[in-house]
Tab-separated table of C-alpha atoms and ligand atoms in Angstrom:
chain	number	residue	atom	x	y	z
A	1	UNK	CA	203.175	-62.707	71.019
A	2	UNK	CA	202.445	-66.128	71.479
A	3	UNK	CA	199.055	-67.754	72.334
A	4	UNK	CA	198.319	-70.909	73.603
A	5	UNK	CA	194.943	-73.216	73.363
A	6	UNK	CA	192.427	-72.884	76.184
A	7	UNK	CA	192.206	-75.066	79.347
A	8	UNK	CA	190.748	-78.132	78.533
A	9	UNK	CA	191.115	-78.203	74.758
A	10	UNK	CA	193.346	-80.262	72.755
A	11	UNK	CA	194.819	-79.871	69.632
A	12	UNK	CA	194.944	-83.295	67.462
A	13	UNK	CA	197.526	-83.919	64.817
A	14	UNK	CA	199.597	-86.774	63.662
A	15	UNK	CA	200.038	-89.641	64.394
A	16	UNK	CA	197.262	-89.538	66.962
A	17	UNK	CA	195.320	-87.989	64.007
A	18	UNK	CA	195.546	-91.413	62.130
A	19	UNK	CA	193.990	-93.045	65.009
A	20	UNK	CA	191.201	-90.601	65.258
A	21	UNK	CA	190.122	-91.149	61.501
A	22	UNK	CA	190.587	-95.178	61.942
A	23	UNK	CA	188.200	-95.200	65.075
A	24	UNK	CA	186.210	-92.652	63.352
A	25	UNK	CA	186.026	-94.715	60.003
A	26	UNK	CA	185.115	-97.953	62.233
A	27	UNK	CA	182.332	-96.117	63.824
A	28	UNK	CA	180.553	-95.015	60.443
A	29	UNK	CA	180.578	-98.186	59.247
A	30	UNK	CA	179.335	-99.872	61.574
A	31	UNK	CA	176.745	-96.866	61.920
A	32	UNK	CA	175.494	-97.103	58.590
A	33	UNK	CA	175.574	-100.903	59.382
A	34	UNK	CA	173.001	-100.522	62.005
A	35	UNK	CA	170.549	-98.596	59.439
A	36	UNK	CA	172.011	-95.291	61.067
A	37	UNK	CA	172.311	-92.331	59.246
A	38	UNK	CA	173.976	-88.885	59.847
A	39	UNK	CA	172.477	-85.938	60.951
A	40	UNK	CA	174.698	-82.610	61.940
A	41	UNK	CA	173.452	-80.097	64.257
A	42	UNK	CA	174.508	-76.793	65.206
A	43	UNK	CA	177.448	-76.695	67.923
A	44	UNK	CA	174.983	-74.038	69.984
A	45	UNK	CA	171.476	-74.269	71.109
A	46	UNK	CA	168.853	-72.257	73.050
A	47	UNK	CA	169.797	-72.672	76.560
A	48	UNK	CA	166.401	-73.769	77.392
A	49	UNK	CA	166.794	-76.400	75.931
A	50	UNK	CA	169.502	-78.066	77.913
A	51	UNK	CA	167.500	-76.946	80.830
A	52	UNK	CA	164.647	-78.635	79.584
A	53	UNK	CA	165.751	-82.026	78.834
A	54	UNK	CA	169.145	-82.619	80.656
A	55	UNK	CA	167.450	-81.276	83.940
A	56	UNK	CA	168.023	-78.763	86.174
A	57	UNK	CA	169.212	-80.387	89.302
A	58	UNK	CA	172.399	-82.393	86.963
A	59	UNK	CA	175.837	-81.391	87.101
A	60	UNK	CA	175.968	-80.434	83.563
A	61	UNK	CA	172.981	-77.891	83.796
A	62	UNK	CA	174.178	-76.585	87.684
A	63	UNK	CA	177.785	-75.947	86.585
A	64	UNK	CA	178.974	-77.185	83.589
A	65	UNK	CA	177.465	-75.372	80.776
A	66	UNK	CA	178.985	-72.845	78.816
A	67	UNK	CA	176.151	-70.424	77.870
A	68	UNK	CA	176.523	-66.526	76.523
A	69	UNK	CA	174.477	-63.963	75.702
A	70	UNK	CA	175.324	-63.334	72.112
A	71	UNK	CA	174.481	-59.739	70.293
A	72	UNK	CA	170.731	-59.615	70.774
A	73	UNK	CA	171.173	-60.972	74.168
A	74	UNK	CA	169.668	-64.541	73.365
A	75	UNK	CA	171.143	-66.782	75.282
A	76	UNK	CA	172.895	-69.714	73.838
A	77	UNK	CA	174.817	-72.555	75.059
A	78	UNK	CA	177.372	-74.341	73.437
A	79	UNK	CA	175.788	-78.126	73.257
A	80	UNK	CA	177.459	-79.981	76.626
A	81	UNK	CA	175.639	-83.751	74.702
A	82	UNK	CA	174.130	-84.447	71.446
A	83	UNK	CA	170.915	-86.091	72.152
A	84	UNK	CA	168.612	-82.760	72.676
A	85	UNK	CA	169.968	-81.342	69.495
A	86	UNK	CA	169.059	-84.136	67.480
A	87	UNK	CA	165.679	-85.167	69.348
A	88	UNK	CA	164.903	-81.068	68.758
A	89	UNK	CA	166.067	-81.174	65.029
A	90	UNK	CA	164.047	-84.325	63.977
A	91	UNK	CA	160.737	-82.980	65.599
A	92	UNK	CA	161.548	-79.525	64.096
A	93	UNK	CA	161.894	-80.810	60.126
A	94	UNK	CA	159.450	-83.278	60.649
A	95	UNK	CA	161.767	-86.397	60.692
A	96	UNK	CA	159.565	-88.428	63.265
A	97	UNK	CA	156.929	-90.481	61.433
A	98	UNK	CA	154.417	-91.693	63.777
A	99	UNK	CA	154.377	-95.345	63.677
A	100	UNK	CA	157.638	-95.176	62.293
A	101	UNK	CA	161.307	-95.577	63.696
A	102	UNK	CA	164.173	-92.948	62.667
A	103	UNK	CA	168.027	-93.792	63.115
A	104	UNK	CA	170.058	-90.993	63.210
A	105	UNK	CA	173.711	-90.682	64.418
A	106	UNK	CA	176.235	-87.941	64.798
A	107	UNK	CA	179.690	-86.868	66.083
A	108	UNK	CA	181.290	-83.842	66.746
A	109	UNK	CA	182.808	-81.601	69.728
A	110	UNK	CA	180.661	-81.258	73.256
A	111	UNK	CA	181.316	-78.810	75.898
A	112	UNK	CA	181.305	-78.941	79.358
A	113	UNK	CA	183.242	-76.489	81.817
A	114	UNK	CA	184.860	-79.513	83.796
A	115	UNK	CA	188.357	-79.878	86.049
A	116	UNK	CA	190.152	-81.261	83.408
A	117	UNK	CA	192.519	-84.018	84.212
A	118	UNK	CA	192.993	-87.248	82.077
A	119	UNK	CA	190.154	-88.342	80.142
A	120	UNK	CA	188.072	-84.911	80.626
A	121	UNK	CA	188.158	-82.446	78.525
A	122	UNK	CA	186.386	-78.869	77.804
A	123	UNK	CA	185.864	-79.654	74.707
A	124	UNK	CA	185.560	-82.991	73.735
A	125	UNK	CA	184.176	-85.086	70.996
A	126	UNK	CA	181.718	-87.755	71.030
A	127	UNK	CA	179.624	-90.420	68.568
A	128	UNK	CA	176.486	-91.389	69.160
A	129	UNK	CA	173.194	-92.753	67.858
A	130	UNK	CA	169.519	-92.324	68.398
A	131	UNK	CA	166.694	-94.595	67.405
A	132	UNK	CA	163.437	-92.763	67.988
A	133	UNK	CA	159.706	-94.150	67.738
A	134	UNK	CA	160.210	-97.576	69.317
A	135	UNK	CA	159.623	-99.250	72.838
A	136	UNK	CA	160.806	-102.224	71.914
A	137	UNK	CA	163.602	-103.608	73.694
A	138	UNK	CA	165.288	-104.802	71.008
A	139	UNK	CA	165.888	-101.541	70.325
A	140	UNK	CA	167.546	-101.000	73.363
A	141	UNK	CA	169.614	-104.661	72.486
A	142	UNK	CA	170.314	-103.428	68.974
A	143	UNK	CA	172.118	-100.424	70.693
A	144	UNK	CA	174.544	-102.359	73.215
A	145	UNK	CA	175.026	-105.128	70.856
A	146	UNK	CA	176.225	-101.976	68.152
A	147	UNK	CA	178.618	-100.868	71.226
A	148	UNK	CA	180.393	-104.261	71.690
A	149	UNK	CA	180.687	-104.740	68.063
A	150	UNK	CA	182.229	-101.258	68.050
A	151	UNK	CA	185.279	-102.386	70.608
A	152	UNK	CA	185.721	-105.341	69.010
A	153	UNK	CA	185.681	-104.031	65.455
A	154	UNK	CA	188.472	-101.993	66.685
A	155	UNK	CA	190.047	-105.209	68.326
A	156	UNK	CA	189.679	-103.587	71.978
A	157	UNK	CA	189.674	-105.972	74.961
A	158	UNK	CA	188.771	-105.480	78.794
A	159	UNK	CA	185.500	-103.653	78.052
A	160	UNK	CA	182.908	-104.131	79.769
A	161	UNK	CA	179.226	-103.554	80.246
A	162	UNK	CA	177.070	-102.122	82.956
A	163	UNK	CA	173.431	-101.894	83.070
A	164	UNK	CA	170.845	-101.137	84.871
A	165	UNK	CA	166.832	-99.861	84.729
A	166	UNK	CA	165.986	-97.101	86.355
A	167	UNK	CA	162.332	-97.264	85.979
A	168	UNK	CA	159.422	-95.333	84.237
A	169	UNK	CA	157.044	-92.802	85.107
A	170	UNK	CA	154.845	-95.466	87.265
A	171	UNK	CA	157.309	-96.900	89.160
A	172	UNK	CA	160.023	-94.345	89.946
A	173	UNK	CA	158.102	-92.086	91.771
A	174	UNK	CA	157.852	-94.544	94.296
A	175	UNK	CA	161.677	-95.550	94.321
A	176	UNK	CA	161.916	-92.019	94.892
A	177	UNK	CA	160.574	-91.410	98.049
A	178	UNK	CA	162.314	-94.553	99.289
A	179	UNK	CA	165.446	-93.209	98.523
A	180	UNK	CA	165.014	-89.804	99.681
A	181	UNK	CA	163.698	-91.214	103.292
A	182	UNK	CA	167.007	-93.194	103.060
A	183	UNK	CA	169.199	-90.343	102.621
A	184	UNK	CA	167.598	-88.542	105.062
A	185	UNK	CA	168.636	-90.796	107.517
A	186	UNK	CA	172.011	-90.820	106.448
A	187	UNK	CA	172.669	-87.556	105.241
A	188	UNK	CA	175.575	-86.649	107.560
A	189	UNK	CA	178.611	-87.658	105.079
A	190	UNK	CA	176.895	-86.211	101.967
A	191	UNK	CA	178.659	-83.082	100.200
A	192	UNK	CA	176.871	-80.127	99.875
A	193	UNK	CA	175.708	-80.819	96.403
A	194	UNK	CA	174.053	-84.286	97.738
A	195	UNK	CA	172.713	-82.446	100.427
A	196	UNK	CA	170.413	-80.257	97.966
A	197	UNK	CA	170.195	-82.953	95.259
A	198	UNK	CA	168.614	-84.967	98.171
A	199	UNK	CA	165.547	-82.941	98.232
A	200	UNK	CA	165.167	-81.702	94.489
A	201	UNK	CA	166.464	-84.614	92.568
A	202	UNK	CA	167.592	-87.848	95.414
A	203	UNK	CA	168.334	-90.316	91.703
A	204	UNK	CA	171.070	-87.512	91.252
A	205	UNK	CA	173.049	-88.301	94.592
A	206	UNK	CA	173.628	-92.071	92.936
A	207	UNK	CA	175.850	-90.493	90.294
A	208	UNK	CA	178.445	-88.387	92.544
A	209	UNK	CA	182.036	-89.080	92.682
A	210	UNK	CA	182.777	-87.768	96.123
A	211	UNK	CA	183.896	-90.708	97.977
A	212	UNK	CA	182.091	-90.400	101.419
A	213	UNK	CA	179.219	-89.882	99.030
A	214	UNK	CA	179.920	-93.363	97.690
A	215	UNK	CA	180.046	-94.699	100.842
A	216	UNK	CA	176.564	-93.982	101.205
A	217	UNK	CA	175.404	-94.812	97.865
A	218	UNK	CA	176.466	-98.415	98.250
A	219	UNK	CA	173.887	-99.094	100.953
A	220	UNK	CA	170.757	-97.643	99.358
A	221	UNK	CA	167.919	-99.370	98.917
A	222	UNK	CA	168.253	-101.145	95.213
A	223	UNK	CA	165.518	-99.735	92.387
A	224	UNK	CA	165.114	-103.239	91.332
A	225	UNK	CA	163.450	-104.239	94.060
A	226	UNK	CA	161.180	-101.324	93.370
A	227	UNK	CA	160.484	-101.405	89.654
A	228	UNK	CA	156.677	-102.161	88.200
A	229	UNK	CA	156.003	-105.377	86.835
A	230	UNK	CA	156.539	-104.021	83.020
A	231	UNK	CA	159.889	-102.539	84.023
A	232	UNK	CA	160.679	-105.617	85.598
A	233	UNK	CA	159.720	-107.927	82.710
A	234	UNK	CA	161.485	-105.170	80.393
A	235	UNK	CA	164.646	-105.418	82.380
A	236	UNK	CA	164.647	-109.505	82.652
A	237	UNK	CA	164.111	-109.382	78.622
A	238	UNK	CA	167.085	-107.090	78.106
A	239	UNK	CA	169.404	-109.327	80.405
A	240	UNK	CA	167.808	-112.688	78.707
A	241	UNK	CA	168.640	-111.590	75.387
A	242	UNK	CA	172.324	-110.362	75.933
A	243	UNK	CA	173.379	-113.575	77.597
A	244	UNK	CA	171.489	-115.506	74.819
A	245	UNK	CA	173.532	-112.761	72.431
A	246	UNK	CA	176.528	-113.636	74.400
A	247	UNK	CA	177.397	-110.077	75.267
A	248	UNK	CA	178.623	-110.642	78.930
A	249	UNK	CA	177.390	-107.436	81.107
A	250	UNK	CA	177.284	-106.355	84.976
A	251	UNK	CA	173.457	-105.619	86.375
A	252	UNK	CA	174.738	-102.940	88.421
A	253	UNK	CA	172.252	-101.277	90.574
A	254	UNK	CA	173.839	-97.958	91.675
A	255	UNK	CA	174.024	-96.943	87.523
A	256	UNK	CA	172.028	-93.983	86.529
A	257	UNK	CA	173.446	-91.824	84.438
A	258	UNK	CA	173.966	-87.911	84.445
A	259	UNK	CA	171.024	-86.479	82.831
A	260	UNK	CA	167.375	-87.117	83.640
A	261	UNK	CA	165.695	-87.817	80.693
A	262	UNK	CA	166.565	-91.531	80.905
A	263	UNK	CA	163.702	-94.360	81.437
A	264	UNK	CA	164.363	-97.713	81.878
A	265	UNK	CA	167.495	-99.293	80.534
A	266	UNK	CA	170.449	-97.562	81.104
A	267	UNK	CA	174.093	-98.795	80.207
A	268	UNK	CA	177.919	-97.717	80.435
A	269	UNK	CA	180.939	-99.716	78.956
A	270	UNK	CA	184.077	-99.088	81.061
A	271	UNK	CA	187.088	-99.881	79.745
A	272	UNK	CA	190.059	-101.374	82.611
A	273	UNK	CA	192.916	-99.890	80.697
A	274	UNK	CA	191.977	-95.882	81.655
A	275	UNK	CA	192.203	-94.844	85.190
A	276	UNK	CA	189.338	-92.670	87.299
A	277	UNK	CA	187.923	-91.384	84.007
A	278	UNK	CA	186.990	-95.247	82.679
A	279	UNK	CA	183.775	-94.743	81.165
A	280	UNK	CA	184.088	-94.980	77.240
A	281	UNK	CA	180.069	-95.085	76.197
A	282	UNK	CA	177.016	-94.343	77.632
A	283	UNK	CA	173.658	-94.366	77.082
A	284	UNK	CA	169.900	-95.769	77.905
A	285	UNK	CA	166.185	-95.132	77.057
A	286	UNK	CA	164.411	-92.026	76.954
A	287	UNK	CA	160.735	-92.532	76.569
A	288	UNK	CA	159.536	-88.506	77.565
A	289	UNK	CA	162.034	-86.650	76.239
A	290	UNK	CA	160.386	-85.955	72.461
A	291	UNK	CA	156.943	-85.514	73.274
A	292	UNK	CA	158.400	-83.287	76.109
A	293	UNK	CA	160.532	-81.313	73.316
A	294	UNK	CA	156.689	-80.508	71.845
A	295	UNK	CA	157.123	-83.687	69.774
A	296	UNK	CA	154.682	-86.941	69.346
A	297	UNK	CA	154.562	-89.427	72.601
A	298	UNK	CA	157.568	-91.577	71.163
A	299	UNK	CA	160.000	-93.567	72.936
A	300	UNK	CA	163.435	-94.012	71.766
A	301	UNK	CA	167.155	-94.861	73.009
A	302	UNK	CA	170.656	-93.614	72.378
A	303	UNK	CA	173.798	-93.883	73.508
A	304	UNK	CA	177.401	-91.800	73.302
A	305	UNK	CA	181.087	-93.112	72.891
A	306	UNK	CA	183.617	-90.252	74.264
A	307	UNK	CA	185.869	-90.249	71.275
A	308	UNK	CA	189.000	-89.033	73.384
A	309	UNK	CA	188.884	-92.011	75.928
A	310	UNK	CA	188.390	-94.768	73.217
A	311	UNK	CA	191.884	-93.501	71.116
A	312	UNK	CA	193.529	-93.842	75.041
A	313	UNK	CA	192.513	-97.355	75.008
A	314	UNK	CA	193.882	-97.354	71.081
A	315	UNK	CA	197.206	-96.187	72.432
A	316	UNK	CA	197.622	-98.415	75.513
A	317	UNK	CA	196.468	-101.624	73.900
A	318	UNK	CA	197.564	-100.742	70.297
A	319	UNK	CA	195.174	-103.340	69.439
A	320	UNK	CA	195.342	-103.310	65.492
A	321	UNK	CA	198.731	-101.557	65.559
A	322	UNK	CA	198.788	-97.381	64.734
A	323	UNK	CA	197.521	-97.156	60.968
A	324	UNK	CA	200.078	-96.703	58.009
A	325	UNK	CA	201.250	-93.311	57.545
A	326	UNK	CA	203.692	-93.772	54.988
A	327	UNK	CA	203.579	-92.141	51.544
A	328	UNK	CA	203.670	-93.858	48.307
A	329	UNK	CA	205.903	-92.036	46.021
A	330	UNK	CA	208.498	-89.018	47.094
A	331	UNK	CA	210.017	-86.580	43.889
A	332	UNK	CA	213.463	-85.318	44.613
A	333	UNK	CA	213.807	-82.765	42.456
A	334	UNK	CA	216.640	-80.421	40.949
A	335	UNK	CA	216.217	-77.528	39.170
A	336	UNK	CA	213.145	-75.668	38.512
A	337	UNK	CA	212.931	-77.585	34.635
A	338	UNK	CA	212.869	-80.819	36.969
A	339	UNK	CA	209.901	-79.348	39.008
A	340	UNK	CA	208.316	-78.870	36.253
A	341	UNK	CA	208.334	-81.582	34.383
A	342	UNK	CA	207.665	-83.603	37.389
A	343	UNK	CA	204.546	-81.151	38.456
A	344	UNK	CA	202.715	-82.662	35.288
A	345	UNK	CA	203.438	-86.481	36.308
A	346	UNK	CA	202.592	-85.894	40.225
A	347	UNK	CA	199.041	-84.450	39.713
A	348	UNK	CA	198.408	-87.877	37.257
A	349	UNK	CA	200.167	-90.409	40.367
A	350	UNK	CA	198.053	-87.843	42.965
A	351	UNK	CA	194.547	-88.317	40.436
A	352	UNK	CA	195.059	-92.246	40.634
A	353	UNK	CA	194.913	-92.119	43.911
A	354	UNK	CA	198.744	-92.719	44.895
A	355	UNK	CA	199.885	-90.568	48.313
A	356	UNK	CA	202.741	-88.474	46.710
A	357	UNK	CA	205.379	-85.358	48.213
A	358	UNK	CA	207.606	-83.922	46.433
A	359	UNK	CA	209.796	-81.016	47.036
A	360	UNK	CA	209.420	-77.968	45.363
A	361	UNK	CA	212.065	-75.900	47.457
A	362	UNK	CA	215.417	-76.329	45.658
A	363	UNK	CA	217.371	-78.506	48.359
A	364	UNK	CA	220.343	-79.638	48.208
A	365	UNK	CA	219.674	-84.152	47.069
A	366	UNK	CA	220.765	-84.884	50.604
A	367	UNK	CA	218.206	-82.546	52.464
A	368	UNK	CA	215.575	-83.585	49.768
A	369	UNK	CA	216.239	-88.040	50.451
A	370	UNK	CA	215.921	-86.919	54.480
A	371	UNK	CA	212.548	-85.523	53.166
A	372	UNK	CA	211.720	-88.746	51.438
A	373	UNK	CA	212.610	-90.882	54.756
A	374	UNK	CA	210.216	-88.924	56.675
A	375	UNK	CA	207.711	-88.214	54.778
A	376	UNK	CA	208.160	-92.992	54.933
A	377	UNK	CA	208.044	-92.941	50.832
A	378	UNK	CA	208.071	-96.638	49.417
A	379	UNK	CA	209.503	-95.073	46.450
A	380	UNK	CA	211.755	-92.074	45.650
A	381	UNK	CA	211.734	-90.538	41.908
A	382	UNK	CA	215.348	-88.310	41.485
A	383	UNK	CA	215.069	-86.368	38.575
A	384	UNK	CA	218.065	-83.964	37.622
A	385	UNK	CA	219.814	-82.072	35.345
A	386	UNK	CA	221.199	-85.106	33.714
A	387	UNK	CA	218.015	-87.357	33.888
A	388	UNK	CA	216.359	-84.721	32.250
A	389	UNK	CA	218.796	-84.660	29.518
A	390	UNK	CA	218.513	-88.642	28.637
A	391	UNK	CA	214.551	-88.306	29.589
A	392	UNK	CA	214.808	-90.762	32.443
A	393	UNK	CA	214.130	-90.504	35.900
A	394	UNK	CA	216.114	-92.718	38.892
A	395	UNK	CA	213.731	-94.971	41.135
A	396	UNK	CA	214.774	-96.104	43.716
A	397	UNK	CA	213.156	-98.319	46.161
A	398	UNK	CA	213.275	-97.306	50.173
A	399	UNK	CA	213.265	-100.699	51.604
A	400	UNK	CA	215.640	-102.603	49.121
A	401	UNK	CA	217.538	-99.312	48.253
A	402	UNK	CA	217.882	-100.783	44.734
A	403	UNK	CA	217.804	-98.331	42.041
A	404	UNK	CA	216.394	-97.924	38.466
A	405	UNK	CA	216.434	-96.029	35.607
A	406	UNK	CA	213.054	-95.692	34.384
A	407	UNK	CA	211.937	-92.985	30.840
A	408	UNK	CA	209.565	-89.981	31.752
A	409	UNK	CA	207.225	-91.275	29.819
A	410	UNK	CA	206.757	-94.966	31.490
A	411	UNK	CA	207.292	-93.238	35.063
A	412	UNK	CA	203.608	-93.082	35.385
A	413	UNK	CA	202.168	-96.275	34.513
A	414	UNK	CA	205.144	-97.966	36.532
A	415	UNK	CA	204.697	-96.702	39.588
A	416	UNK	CA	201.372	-97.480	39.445
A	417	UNK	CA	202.010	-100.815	38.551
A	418	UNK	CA	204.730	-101.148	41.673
A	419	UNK	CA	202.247	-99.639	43.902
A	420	UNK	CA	199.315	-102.577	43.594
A	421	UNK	CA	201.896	-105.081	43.897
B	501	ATP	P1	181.496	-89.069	83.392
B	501	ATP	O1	180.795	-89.877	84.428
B	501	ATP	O2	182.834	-89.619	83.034
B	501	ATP	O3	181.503	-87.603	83.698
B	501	ATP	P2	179.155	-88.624	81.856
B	501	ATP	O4	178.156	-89.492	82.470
B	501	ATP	O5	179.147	-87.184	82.185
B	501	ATP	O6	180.616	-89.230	82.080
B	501	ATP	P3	177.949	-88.832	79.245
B	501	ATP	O7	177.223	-87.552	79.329
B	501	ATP	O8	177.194	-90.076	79.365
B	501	ATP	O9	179.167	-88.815	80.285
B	501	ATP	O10	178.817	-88.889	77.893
B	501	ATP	C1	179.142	-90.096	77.236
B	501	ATP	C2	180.626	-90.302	77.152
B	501	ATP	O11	181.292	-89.108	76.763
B	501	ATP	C3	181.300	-90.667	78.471
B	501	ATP	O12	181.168	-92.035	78.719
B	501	ATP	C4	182.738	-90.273	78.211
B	501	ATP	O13	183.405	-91.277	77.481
B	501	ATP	C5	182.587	-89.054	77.347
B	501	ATP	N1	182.768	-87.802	78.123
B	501	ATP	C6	181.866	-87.190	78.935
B	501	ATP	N2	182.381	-86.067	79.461
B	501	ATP	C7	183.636	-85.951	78.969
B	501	ATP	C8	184.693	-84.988	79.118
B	501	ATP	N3	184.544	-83.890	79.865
B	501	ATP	N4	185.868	-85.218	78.457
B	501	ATP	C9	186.028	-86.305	77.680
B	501	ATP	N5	185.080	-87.245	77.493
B	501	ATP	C10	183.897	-87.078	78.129
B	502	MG	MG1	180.199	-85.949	83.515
């Protein structure tokens, strides 16, 4: 019987692997950079508290969640975004200092029960950041300036930013209404999720995808032009700063973003190599959500970078070129007194931090130097019968082909020494 993986999931292996750890390395340090540091939360939560803080009238609470009873019958959901998770783990062990700010990134696998098509996945893996405790907005600068640095770091072009405010508590109450009154007047193309986001939650109908949807959204009345005077100032800071920055960006008024904890700034980068799924990071301010998760009134902002979408880019663009895989050193080997022997000197090459195969499986020299091509070996050690014999081994190097005889007992230090050069 054979099994294969679920709808939606991927498995990742190499060479994509390689590009996975690269972007993943890149990330970290420019994380840790930024004053970040890690925190890693459990992969399932309380469904409440999804409920609570993504909100109920959003497409991930209405139909993408995957939640179970488990054996007492709690029910649990398997985390669809990171930022509840953390915000509930840092107010849990006591991370928040009033008065004080507290970085805190992570990365991992999300799930969300989505069509999956290119660029969407079941289970997918994002990195993201939080800095909670702060309203200033060079917080919310620090964020989309760690973003760009991010692309570029990895030597991505074509990105680019949106953003966008969508107001506080003062202000958007207002905007509200406005918008609701407008879709009431135009509610005839809406789908049927519009329709009932229209009354419960109108800010949600700006996010759908359905097309005759968006031919509606692109004539509502812009929040801008209803924001209070401290969002407004907020928002003319933010766009000040990144042109002074030099980060170019898009004021686009139609962003909100799918969850609706957000206050205030919001951002996406798109990226103009990926097709209908372009979005590569997201994120925005969230000045409720902690004192709402029975935490102290603190603001704070975050954003997320969908991990699968950003190695697309990687592939399309290569920008950077796919990282090395080769090996260092490959061991042909023939006889089992040759394995042995060798065993001792490849744990030493292995301990010094050299990338060395060998095989241990008593094949024929030809099989064994097909090995060593794969397996992209700058160097392949043949020791035999007769090497053994005169206590040599035969080097030879892959890209010259040139070939030495070298004693057991230098073998080590050499290729060590014809590995830094
Ligand atoms: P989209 O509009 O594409 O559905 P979203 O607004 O639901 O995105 P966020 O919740 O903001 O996405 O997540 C941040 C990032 O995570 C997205 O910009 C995207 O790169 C990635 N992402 C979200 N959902 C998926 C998914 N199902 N598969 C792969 N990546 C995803
Ligand atoms: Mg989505």
């Amino acid at each position: 019987m054979k099994y294969n993986s679920v709808r939606g999931t991927k498995d990742i292996y190499s060479p994509e692997i390689e590009l996975w750890q690269y972007l993943e390395k890149t990330a970290i340090e420019l994380l840790q950079n930024y004053g970040f540091s890690e925190i890693r939360t459990p992969i399932f939560e309380e469904l409440a508290l999804f409920n609570r803080t993504i909100g109920e009238d959003t497409d991930i609470v209405e139909k993408e969640m995957y939640t179970f009873n488990d054996k007492k019958g709690r029910s649990l959901t398997l985390r669809p975004e990171g930022t509840a998770g953390v915000v509930r783990a840092a107010i849990e062990k006591n991370l928040l200092v009033q008065g004080g700010l507290t970085k805190l990134y992570y990365q991992g696998p999300m799930f969300r029960y989505e069509r999956p098509q290119a660029g969407r996945y079941r289970q997918f893996y994002q990195i993201g950041a939080e800095s909670i405790g702060s309203d200033s907005y060079w917080r919310d600068i620090e964020i989309i300036v760690l973003c760009v640095e991010f692309f570029s770091r990895l030597g991505l072009a074509g990105l680019k930013v949106y953003i966008n405010s969508v107001g506080c508590a003062e202000c958007r109450p207002s905007y509200r209404s406005v918008l609701q009154n407008f879709l009431l007047e135009n509610s005839a193309p809406l789908c049927a999720d519009c329709q009932r986001r229209m009354a419960r939650n109108p800010l949600r109908v700006l996010d759908c995808k359905v097309e005759t949807c968006r031919q509606v959204i692109t004539r509502i009345p812009a929040i801008q032009d209803y924001l209070c005077q401290s969002c407004r100032d907020n928002f003319q800071n933010i766009q000040q700063t990144l042109q002074k920055e030099n980060i170019a960006f898009i004021a686009d008024k139609f962003l909100v973003r799918g969850l609706d904890y957000y206050t205030r700034v919001v951002f996406e980068i798109k990226s103009e190599s990926l097709g209908a799924q372009d979005a590569v990071a997201a994120g925005g301010r969230y000045d409720k959500l902690v004192k709402e998760l029975g935490g102290p009134e603190m603001s704070a902002v975050g954003f997320a970078l969908g991990v699968e979408r950003v190695v697309e880019v990687l592939k399309k663009q290569k920008a950077g070129g796919w990282p090395e895989t080769s090996g260092d050193v490959y061991f042909a080997l023939l006889g089992q007194q040759a394995q042995q022997e060798a065993f001792t000197l490849i744990r030493d090459l292995r301990q010094s931090g050299l990338k060395v195969e060998a095989c241990l499986e008593n094949k024929s020299l030809k099989s064994q130097m097909r090995q060593a091509d794969q397996y992209k070996a700058k160097f392949t050690v043949i020791i035999g019968e007769d090497e053994l014999k005169k206590g040599i081994a035969v080097v030879r190097d892959m890209l010259t082909k040139e070939q030495k005889e070298i004693k057991l007992n230098d073998l080590v230090s050499i290729l060590k020494e014809l590995k830094l050069k």
